[in-house]
Coordinates of C-alpha atoms in Angstrom, one line a residue:
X30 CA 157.8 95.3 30.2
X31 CA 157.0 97.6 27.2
X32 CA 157.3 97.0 23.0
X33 CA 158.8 98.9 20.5
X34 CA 155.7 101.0 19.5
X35 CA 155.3 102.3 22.8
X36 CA 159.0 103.5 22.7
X37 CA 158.8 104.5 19.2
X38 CA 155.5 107.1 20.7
X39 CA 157.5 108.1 23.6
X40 CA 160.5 109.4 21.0
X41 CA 158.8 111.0 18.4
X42 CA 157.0 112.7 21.2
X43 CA 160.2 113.9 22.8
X44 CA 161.6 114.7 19.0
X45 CA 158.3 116.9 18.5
X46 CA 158.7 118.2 22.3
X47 CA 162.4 119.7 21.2
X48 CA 161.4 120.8 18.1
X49 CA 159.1 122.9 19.6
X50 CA 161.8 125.3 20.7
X51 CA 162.0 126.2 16.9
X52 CA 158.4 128.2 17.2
X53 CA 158.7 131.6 16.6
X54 CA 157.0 131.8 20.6
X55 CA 158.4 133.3 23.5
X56 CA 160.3 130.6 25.7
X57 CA 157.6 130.4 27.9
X58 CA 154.9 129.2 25.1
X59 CA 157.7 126.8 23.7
X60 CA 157.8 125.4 26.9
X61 CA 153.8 125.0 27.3
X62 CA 153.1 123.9 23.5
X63 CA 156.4 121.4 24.0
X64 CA 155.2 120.1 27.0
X65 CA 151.6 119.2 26.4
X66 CA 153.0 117.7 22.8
X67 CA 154.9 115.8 25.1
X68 CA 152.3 114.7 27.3
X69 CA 149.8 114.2 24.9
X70 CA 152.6 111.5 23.2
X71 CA 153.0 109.8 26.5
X72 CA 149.2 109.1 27.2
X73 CA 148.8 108.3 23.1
X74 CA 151.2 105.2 24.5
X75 CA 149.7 103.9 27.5
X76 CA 146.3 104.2 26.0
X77 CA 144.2 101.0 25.6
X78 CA 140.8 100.9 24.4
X79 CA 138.0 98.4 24.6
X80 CA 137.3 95.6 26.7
X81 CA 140.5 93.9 25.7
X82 CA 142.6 96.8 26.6
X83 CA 144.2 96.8 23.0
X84 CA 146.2 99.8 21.1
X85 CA 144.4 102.9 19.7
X86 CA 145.5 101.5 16.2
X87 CA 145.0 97.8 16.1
X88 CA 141.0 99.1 18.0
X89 CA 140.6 101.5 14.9
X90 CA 141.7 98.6 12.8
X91 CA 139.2 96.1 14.0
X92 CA 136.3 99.0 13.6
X93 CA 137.2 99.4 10.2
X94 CA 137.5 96.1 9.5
X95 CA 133.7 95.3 11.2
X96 CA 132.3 98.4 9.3
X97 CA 133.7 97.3 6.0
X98 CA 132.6 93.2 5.9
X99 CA 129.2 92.1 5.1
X100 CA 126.6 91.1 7.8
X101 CA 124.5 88.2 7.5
X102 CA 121.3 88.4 9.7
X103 CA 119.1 85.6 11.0
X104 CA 115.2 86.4 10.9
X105 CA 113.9 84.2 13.9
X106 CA 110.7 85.5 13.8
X107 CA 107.7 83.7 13.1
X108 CA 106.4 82.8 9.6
X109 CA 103.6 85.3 8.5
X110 CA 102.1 83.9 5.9
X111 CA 101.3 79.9 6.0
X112 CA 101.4 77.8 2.6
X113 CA 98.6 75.8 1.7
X114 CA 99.8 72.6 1.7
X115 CA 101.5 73.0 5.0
X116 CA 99.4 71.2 7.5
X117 CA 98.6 74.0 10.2
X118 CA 101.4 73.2 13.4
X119 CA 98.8 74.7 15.8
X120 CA 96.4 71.1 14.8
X121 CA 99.7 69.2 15.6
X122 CA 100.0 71.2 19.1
X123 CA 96.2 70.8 19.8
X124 CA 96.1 67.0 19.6
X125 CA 99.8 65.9 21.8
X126 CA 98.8 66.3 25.5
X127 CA 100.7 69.3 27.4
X128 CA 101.7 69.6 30.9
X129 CA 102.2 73.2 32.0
X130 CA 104.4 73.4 34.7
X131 CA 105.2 77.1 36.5
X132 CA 108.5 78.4 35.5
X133 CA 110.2 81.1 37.7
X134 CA 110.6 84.0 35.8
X135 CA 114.2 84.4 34.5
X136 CA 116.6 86.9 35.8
X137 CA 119.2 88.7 34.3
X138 CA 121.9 89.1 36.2
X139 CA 125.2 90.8 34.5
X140 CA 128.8 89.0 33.9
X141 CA 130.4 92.0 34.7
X142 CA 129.5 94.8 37.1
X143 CA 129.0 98.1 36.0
X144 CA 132.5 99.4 37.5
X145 CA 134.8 97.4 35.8
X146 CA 133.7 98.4 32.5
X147 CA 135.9 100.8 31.2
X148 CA 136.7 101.4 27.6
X149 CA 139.4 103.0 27.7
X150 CA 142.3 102.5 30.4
X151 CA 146.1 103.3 30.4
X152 CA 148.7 100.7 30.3
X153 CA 150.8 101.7 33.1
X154 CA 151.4 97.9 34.0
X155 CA 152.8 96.8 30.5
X156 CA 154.4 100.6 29.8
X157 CA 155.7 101.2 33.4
X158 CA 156.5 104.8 34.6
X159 CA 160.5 104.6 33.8
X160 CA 160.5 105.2 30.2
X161 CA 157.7 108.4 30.8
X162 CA 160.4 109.5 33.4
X163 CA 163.2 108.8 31.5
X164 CA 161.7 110.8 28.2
X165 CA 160.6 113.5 30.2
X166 CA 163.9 114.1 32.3
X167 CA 165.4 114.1 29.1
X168 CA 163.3 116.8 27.3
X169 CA 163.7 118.9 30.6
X170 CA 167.5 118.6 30.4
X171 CA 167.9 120.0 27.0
X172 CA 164.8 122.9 27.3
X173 CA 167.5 123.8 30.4
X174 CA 170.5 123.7 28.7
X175 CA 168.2 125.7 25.7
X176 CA 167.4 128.2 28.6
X177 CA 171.1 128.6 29.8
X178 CA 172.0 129.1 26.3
X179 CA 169.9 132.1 25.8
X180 CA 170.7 134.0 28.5
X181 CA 169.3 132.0 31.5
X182 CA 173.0 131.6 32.9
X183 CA 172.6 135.7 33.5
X184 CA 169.5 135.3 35.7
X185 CA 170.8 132.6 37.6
X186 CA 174.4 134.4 38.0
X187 CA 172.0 137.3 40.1
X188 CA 171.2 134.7 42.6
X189 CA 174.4 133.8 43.1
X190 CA 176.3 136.8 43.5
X191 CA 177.0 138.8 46.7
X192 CA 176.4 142.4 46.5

């Protein structure tokens, strides 16, 4: 269902998430900066880029590897200059007989439509939406036992009392 380096993302993404609540922030901007830490983890592992749909790292891998190797080229144009002792191919055309027949013009039609072609996608089949849940139920447990800690059990014993 889903490796090892998407769980290893989803944990240090928690980690950094309740770490967070070490910022010398109000609760409320703990709470933001861990939050989009966390959720900026969890899409970090259900991305997928290119038209394989591989991992941000093994996709930066592959560019570096393409930018660093040599290229070798093909020239298939047509020889500019002629040597002289090259008999001219144009006298070779001119003297075999040639049929022209009519050709429809060729059409280019594309292997893939337009749509489909998205570079980058997330993995939500491979990853699956139980470990997100499970990581972010998680974090949200201990920022509320954090909250009750400091003085949240006050505010919630004035909704509770009867006056």
């Amino acid at each position: 269902m889903f490796n090892d380096r998407d769980l290893g993302i989803l944990g240090a993404g928690a980690l950094l998430a309740i770490l967070c609540l070490f910022l010398p922030l109000s609760f409320t901007g703990k709470v933001v900066i861990g939050f989009l830490v966390l959720v900026g983890f969890m899409a970090l592992a259900l991305l997928r880029l290119g038209p394989d749909r591989v991992p941000p790292e093994v996709w930066l891998m592959r560019r570096f590897r393409y930018s660093m190797q040599t290229r070798q080229y093909v020239n298939q144009q047509a020889a500019t200059r002629k040597t002289e002792g090259d008999p001219s191919p144009s006298k070779q055309k001119a003297q075999r007989p040639t049929v022209e027949r009519e050709r429809p013009a060729p059409s280019y039609q594309p292997q893939m439509p337009q749509a489909n072609m998205r570079p980058i996608d997330l993995a939500w089949n491979e990853v699956g939406v139980y470990p997100l849940l499970t990581v972010l139920l998680g974090v949200v447990g201990i920022y509320f036992a954090v909250w009750l800690a400091n003085g949240g059990a006050q505010e919630l014993a004035f909704w509770f009392t009867w006056r």
